[in-house]
PDB file of C-alpha atoms in Angstrom:
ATOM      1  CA  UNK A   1       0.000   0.000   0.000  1.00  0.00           C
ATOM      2  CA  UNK A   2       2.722   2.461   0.937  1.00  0.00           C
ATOM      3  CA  UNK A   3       4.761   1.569  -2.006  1.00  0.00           C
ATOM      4  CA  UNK A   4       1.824   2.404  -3.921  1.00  0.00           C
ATOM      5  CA  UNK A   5       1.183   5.251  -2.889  1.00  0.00           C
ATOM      6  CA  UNK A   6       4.582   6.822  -3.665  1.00  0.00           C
ATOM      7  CA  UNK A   7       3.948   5.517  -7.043  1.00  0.00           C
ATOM      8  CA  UNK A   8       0.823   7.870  -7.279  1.00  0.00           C
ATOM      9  CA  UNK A   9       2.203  10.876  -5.440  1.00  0.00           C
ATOM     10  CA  UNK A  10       5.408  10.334  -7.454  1.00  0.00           C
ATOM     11  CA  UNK A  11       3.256  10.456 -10.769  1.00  0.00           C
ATOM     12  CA  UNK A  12       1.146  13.106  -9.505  1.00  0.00           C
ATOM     13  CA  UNK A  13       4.206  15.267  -9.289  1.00  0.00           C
ATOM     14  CA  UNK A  14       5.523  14.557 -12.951  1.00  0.00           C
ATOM     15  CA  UNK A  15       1.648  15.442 -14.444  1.00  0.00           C
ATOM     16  CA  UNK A  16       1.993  18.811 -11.918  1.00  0.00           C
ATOM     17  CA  UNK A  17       5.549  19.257 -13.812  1.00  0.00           C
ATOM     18  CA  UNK A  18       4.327  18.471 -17.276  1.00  0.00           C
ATOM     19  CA  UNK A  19       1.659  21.145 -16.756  1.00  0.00           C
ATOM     20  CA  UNK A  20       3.873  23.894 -15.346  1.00  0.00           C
ATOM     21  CA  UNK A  21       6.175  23.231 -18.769  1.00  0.00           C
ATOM     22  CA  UNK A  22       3.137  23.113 -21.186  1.00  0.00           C
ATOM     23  CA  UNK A  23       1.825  26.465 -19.378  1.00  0.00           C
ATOM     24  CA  UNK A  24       5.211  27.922 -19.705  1.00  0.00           C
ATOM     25  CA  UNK A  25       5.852  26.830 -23.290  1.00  0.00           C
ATOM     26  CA  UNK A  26       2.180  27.801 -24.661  1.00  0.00           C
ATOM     27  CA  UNK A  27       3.577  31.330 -22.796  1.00  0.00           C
ATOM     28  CA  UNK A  28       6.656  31.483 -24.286  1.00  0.00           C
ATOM     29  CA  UNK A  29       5.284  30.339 -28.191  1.00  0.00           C
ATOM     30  CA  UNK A  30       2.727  33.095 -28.080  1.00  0.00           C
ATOM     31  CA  UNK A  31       3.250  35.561 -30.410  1.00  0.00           C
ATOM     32  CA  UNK A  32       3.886  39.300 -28.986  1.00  0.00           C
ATOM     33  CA  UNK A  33       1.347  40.697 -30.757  1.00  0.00           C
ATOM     34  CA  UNK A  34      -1.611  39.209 -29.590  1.00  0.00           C
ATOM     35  CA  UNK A  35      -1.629  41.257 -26.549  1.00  0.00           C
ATOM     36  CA  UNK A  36      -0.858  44.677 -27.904  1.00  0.00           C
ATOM     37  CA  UNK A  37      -3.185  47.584 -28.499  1.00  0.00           C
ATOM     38  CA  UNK A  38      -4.487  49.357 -31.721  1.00  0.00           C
ATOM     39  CA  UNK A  39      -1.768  51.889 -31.988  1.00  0.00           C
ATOM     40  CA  UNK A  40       1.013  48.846 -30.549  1.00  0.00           C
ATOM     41  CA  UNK A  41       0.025  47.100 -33.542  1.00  0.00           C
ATOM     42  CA  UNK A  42      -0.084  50.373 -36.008  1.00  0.00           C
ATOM     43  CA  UNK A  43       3.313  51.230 -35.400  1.00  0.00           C
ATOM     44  CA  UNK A  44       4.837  47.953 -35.280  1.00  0.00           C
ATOM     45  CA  UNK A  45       3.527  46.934 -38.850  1.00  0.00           C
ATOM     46  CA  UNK A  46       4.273  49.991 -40.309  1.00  0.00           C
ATOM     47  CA  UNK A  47       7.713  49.109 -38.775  1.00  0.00           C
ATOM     48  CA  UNK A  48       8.042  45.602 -40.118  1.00  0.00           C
ATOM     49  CA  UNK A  49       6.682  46.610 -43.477  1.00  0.00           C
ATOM     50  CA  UNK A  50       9.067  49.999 -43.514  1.00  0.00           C
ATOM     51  CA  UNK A  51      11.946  46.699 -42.788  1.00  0.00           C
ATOM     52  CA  UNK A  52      10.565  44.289 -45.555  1.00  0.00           C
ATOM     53  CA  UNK A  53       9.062  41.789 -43.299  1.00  0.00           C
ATOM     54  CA  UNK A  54       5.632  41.608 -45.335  1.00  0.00           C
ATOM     55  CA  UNK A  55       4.502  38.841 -43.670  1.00  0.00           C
ATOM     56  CA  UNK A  56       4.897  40.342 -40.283  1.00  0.00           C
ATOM     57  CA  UNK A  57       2.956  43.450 -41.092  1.00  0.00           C
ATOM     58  CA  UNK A  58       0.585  41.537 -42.744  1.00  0.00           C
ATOM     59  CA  UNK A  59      -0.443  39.451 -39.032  1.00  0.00           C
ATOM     60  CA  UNK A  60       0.067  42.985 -37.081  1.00  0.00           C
ATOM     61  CA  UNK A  61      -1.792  44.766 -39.208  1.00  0.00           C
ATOM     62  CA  UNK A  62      -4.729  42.252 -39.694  1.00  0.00           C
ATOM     63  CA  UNK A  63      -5.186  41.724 -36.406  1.00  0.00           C
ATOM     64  CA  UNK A  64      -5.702  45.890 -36.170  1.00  0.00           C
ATOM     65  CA  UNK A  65      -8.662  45.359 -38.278  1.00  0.00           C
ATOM     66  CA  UNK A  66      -9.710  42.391 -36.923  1.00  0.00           C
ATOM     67  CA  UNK A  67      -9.845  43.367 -34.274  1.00  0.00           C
ATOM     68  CA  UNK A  68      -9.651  47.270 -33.639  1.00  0.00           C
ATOM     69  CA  UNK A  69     -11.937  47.939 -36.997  1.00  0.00           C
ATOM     70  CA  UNK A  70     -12.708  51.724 -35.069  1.00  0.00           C
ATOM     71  CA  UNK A  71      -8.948  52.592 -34.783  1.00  0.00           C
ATOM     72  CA  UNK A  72      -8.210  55.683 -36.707  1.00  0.00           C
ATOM     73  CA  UNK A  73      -5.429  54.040 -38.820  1.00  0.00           C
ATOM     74  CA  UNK A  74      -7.495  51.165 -39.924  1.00  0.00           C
ATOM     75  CA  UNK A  75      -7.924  52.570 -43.737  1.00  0.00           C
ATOM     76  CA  UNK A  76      -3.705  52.879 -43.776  1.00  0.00           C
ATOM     77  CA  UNK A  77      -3.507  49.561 -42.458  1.00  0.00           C
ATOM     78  CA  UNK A  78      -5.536  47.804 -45.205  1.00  0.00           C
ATOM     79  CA  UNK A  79      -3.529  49.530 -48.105  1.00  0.00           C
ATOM     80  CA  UNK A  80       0.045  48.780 -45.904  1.00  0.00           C
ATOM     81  CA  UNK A  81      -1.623  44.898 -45.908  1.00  0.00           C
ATOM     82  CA  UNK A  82      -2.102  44.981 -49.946  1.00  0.00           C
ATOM     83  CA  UNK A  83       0.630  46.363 -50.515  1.00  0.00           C
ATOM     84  CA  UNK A  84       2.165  43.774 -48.744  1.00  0.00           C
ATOM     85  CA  UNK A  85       0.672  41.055 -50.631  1.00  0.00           C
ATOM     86  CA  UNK A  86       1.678  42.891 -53.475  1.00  0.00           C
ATOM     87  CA  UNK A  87       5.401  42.775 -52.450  1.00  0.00           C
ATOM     88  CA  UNK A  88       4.822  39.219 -51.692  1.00  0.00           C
ATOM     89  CA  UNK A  89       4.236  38.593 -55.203  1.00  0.00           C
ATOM     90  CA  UNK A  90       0.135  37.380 -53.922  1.00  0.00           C
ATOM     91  CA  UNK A  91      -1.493  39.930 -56.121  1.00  0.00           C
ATOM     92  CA  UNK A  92      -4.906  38.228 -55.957  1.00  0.00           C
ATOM     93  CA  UNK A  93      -4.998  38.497 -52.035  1.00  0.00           C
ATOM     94  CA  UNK A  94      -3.596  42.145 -52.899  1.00  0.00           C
ATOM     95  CA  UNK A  95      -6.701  43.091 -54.986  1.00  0.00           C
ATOM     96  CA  UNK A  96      -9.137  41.448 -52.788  1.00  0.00           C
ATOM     97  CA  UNK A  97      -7.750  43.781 -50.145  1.00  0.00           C
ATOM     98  CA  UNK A  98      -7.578  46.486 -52.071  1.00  0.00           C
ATOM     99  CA  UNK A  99     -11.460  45.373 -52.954  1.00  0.00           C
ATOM    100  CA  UNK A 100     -12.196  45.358 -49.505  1.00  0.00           C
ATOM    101  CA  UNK A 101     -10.860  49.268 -48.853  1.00  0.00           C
ATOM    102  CA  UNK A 102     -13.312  50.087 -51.984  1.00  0.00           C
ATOM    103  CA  UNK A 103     -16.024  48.734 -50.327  1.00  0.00           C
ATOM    104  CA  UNK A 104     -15.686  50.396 -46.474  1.00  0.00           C
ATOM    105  CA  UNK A 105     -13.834  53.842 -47.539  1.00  0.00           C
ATOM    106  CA  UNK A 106     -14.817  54.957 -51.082  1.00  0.00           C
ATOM    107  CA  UNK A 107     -14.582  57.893 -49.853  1.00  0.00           C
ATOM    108  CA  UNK A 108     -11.724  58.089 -48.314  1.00  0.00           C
ATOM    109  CA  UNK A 109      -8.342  59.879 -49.838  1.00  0.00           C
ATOM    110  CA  UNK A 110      -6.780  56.881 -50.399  1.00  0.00           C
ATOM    111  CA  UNK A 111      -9.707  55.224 -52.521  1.00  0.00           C
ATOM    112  CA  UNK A 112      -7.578  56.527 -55.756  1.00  0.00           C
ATOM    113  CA  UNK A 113      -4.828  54.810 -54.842  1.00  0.00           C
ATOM    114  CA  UNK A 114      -6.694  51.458 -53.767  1.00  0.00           C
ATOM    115  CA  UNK A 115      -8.373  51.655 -57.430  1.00  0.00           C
ATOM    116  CA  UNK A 116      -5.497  51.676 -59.121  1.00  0.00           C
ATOM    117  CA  UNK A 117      -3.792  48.838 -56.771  1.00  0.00           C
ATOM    118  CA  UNK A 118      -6.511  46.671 -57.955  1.00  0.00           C
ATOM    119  CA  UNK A 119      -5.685  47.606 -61.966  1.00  0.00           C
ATOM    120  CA  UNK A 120      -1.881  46.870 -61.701  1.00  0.00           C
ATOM    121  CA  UNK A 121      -2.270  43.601 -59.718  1.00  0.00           C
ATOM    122  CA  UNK A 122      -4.516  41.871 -61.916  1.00  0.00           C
ATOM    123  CA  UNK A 123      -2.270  43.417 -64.543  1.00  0.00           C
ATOM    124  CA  UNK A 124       0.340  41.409 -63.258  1.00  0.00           C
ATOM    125  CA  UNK A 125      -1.724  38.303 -63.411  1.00  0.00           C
ATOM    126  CA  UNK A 126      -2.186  38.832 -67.362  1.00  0.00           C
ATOM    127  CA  UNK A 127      -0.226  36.158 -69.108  1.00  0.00           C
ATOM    128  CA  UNK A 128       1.533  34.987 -72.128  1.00  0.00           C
ATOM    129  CA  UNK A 129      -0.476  35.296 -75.090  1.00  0.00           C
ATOM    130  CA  UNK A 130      -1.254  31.699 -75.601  1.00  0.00           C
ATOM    131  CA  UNK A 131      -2.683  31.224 -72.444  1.00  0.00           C
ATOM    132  CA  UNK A 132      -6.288  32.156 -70.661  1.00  0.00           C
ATOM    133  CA  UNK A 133      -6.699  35.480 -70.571  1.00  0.00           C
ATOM    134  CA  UNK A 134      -9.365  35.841 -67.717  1.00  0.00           C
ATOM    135  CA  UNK A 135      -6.826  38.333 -65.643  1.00  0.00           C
ATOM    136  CA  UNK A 136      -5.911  40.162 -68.861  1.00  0.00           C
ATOM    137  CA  UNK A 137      -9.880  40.851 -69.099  1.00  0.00           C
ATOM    138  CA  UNK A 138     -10.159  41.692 -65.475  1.00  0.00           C
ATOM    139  CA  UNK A 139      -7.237  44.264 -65.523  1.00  0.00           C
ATOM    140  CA  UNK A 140      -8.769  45.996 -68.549  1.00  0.00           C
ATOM    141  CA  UNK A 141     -12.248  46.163 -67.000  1.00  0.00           C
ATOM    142  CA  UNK A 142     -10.416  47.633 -63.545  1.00  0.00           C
ATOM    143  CA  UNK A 143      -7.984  49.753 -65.204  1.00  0.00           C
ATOM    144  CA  UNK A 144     -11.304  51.283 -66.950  1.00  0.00           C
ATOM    145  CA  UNK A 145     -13.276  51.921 -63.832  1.00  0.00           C
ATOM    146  CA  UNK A 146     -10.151  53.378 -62.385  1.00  0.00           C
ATOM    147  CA  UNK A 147      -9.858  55.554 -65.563  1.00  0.00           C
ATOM    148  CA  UNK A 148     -13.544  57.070 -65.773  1.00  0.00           C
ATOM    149  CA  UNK A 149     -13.984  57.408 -61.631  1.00  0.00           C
ATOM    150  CA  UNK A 150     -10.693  59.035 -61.246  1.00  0.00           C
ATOM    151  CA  UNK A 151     -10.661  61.391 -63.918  1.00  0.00           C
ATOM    152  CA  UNK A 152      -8.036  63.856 -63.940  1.00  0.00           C
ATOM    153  CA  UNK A 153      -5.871  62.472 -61.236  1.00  0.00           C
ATOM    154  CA  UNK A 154      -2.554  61.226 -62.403  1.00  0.00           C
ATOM    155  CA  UNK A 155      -3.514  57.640 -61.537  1.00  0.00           C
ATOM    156  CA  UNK A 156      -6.246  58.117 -64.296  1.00  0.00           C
ATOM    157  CA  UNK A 157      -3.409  58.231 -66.578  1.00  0.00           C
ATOM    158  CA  UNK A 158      -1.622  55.732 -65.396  1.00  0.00           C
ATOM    159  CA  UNK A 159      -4.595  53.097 -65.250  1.00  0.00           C
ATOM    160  CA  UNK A 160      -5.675  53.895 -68.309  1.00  0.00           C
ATOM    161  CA  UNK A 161      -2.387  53.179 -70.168  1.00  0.00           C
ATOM    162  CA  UNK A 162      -2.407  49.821 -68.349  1.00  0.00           C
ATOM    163  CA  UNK A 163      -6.005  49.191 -69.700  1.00  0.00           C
ATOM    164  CA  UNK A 164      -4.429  49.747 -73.464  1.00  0.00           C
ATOM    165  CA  UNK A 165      -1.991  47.557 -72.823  1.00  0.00           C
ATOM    166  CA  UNK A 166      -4.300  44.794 -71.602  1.00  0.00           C
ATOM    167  CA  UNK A 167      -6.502  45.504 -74.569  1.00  0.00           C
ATOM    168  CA  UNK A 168      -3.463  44.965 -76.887  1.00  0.00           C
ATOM    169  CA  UNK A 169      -2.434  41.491 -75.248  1.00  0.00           C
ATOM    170  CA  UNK A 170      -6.258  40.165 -75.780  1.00  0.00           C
ATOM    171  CA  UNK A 171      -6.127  41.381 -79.333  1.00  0.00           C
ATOM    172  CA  UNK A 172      -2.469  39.216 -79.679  1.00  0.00           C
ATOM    173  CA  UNK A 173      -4.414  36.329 -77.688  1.00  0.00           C
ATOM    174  CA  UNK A 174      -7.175  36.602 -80.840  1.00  0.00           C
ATOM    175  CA  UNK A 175      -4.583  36.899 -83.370  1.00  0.00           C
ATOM    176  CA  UNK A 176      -1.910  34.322 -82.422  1.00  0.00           C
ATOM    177  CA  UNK A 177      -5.331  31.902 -82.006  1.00  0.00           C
ATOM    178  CA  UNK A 178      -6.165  32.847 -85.506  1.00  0.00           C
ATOM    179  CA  UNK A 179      -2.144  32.511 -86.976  1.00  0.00           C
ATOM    180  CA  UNK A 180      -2.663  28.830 -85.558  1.00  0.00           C
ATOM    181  CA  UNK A 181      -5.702  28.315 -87.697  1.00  0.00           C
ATOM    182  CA  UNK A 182      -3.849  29.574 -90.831  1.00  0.00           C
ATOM    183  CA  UNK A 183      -0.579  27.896 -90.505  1.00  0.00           C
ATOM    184  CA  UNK A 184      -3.072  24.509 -90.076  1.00  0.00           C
ATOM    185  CA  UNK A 185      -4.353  25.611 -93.158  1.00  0.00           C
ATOM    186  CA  UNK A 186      -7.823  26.149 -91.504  1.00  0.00           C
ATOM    187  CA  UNK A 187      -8.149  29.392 -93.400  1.00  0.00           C
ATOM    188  CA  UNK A 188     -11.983  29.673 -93.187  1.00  0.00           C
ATOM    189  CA  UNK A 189     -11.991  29.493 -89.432  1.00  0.00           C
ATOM    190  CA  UNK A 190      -8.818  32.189 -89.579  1.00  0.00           C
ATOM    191  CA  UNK A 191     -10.471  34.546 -91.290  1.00  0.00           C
ATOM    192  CA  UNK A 192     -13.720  34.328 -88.795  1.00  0.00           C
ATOM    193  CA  UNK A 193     -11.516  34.530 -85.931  1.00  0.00           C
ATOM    194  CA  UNK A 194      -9.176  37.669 -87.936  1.00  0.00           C
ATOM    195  CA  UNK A 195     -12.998  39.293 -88.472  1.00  0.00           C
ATOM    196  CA  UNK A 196     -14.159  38.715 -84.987  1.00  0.00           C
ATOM    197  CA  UNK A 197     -10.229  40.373 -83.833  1.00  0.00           C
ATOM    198  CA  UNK A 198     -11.247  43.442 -85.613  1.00  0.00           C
ATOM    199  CA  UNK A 199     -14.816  43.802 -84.892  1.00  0.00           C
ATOM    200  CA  UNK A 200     -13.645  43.137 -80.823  1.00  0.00           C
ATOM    201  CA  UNK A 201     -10.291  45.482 -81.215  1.00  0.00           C
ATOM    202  CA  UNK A 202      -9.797  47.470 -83.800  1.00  0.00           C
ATOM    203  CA  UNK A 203      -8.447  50.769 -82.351  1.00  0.00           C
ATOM    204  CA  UNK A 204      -4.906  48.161 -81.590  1.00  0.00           C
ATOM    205  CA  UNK A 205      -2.339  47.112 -83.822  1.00  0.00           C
ATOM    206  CA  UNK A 206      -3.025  43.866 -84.240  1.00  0.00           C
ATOM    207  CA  UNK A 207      -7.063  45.296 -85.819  1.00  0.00           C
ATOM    208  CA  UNK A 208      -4.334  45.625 -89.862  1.00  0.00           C
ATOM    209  CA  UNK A 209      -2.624  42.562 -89.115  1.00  0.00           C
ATOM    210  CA  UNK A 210      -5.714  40.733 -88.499  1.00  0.00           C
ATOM    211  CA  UNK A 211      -6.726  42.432 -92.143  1.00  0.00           C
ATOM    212  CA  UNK A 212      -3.833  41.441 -93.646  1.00  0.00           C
ATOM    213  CA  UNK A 213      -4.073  38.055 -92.346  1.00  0.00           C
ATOM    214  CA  UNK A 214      -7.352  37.892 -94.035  1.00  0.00           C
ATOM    215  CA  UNK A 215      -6.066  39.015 -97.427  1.00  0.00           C
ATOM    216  CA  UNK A 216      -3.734  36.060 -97.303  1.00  0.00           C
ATOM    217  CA  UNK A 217      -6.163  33.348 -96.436  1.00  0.00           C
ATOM    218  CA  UNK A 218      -8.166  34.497 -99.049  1.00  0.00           C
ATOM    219  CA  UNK A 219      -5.452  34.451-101.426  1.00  0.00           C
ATOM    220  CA  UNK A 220      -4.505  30.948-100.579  1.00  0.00           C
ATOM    221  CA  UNK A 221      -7.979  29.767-100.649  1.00  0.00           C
ATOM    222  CA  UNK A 222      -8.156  31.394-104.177  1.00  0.00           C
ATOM    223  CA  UNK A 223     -11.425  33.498-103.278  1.00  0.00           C
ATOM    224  CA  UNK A 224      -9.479  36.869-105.325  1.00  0.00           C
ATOM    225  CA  UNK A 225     -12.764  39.085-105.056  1.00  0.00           C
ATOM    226  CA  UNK A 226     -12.988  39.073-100.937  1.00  0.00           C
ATOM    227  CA  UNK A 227      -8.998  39.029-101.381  1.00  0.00           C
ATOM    228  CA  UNK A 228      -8.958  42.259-103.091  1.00  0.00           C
ATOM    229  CA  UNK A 229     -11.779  43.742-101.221  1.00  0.00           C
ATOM    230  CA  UNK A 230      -9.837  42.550 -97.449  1.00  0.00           C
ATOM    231  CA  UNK A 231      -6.695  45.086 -99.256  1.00  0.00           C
ATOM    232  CA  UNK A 232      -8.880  47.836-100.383  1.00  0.00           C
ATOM    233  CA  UNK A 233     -10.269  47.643 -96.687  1.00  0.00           C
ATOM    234  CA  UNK A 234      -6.446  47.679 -95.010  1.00  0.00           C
ATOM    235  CA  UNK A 235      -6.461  50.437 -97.677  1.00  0.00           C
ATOM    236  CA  UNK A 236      -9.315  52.652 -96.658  1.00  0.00           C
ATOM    237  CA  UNK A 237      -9.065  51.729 -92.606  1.00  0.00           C
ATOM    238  CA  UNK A 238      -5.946  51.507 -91.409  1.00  0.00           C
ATOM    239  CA  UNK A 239      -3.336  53.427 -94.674  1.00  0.00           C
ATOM    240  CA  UNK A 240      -0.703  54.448 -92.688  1.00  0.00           C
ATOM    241  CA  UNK A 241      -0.404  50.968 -91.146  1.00  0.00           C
ATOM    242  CA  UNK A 242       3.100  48.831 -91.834  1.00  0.00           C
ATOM    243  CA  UNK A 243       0.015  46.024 -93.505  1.00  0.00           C
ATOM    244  CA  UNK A 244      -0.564  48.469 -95.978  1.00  0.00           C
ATOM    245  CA  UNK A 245       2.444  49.379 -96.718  1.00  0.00           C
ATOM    246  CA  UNK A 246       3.707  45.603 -97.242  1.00  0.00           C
ATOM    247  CA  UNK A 247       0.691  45.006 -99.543  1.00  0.00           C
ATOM    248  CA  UNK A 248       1.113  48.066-101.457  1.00  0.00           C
ATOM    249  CA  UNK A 249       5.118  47.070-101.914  1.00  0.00           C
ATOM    250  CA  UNK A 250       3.766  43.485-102.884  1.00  0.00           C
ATOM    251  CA  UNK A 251       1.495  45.644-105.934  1.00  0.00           C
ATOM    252  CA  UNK A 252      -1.919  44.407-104.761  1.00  0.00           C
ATOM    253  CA  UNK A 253      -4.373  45.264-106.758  1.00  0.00           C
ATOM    254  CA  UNK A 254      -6.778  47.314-105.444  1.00  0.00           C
ATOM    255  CA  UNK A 255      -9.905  49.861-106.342  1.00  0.00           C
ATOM    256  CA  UNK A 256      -9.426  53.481-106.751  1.00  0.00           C
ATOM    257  CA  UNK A 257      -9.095  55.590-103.821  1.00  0.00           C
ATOM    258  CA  UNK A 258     -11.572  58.522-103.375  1.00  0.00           C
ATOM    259  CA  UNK A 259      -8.697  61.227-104.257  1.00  0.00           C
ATOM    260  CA  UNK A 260      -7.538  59.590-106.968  1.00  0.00           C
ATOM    261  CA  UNK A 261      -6.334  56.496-109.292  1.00  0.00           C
ATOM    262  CA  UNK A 262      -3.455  55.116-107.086  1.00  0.00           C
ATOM    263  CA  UNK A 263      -2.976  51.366-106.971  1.00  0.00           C
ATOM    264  CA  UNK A 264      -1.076  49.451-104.362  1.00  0.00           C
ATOM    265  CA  UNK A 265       1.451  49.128-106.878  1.00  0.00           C
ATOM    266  CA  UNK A 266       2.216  52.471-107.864  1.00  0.00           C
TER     267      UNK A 266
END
């Protein structure tokens, strides 16, 4: 009895220990944060973001929100947090957050700024040509909103040269789609796909090319009238393209301009 009794106080003892350790360690692993105050965790994520440690400001300044959504600072603290993500290289958690300012402080000074964060980080999601170009759309269509709600602010200008941009990669997307069709030697689905390119984009670059492309399907297919009338429309739309210079250099023939006699040859 005695002996076992030792055994229970002695195992009572090493519980009592393991409890004092697992109290002490759960101390000791607890992050700082947690316990601080609104303006605690303002300045310290500003601090870790100021030193490059995104993902440190990112937990500070979350919890700020999370937590302290009244504190004066909260609006700075969700741009510091996308811009963050942004510098982490996660720019669809960056425009969600940016999303997220848009939607509690349009009105706020920094709603410009947020607007445009939300253009260049889907911008930065556009991809290679020959890939989906779902991002490529949604940068255009956020650039734009950015362009006409922000008029006459400089980031206006900037969104709305990032919203030409995205407009000429989805007219390349068409056009490399509809290359592929001709160099199959599908030439009646290039030309539909050339047509729908400049119908969809035809203030870009690629809106002659796509022309030109059309010219030489035709040509291959032997259809001359549609390939004459595809250079007297390169012609007449887009003259002082590079298109319409190659087909005038090649002598294409062509109908008479309004001012005058001049064929693609002369």
């Amino acid at each position: 009895m005695r002996s076992r009794a030792i055994f229970r106080r002695g195992l009572g003892a090493v519980w009592l220990s393991a409890l004092v350790l697992s109290l002490a360690w759960g101390c000791a692993s607890t992050p700082e944060y947690l316990s601080m105050e609104g303006d605690q965790l303002w300045e310290t994520g500003v601090q870790a973001f100021d030193e490059g440690d995104w993902e440190e400001a990112i937990r500070r300044l979350e919890r700020l929100v999370n937590q302290f959504a009244g504190h004066p600072q909260s609006p700075e603290a969700r741009i510091y947090i996308a811009r963050a993500y942004e510098e982490r290289g996660e720019y669809i958690s960056a425009a969600a957050e940016y999303e997220r300012f848009l939607q509690y402080y349009f009105n706020h000074g920094l709603a410009p700024d947020a607007s445009l964060g939300i253009c260049e980080s889907y911008a930065e999601l556009s991809p290679h040509p020959q890939r989906d170009q779902s991002y490529t759309e949604r940068a255009r269509d956020a650039c734009g909103v950015t362009a006409r709600e922000f008029q006459g602010l400089s980031v206006a200008q900037t969104a709305d040269s990032i919203r030409t941009a995205m407009v000429d990669r989805l007219a390349e997307s068409v056009f490399v789609e509809a290359e592929f069709y001709q160099r199959a030697g599908l030439h009646n689905s290039a030309i539909l796909v050339f047509e729908d390119l400049v119908a969809r984009f035809p203030e870009t670059p690629w809106a002659p090319r796509a022309i030109q492309g059309m010219y030489q399907s035709y040509t291959e297919l032997g259809w001359e009238e549609e390939a004459v009338e595809a250079a007297e429309r390169l012609e007449r739309e887009y003259p002082g393209s590079e298109p319409a210079q190659a087909l005038r250099e090649e002598g294409t023939p062509r109908a008479a301009a309004p001012d005058g006699p001049t064929g693609l040859g002369g």
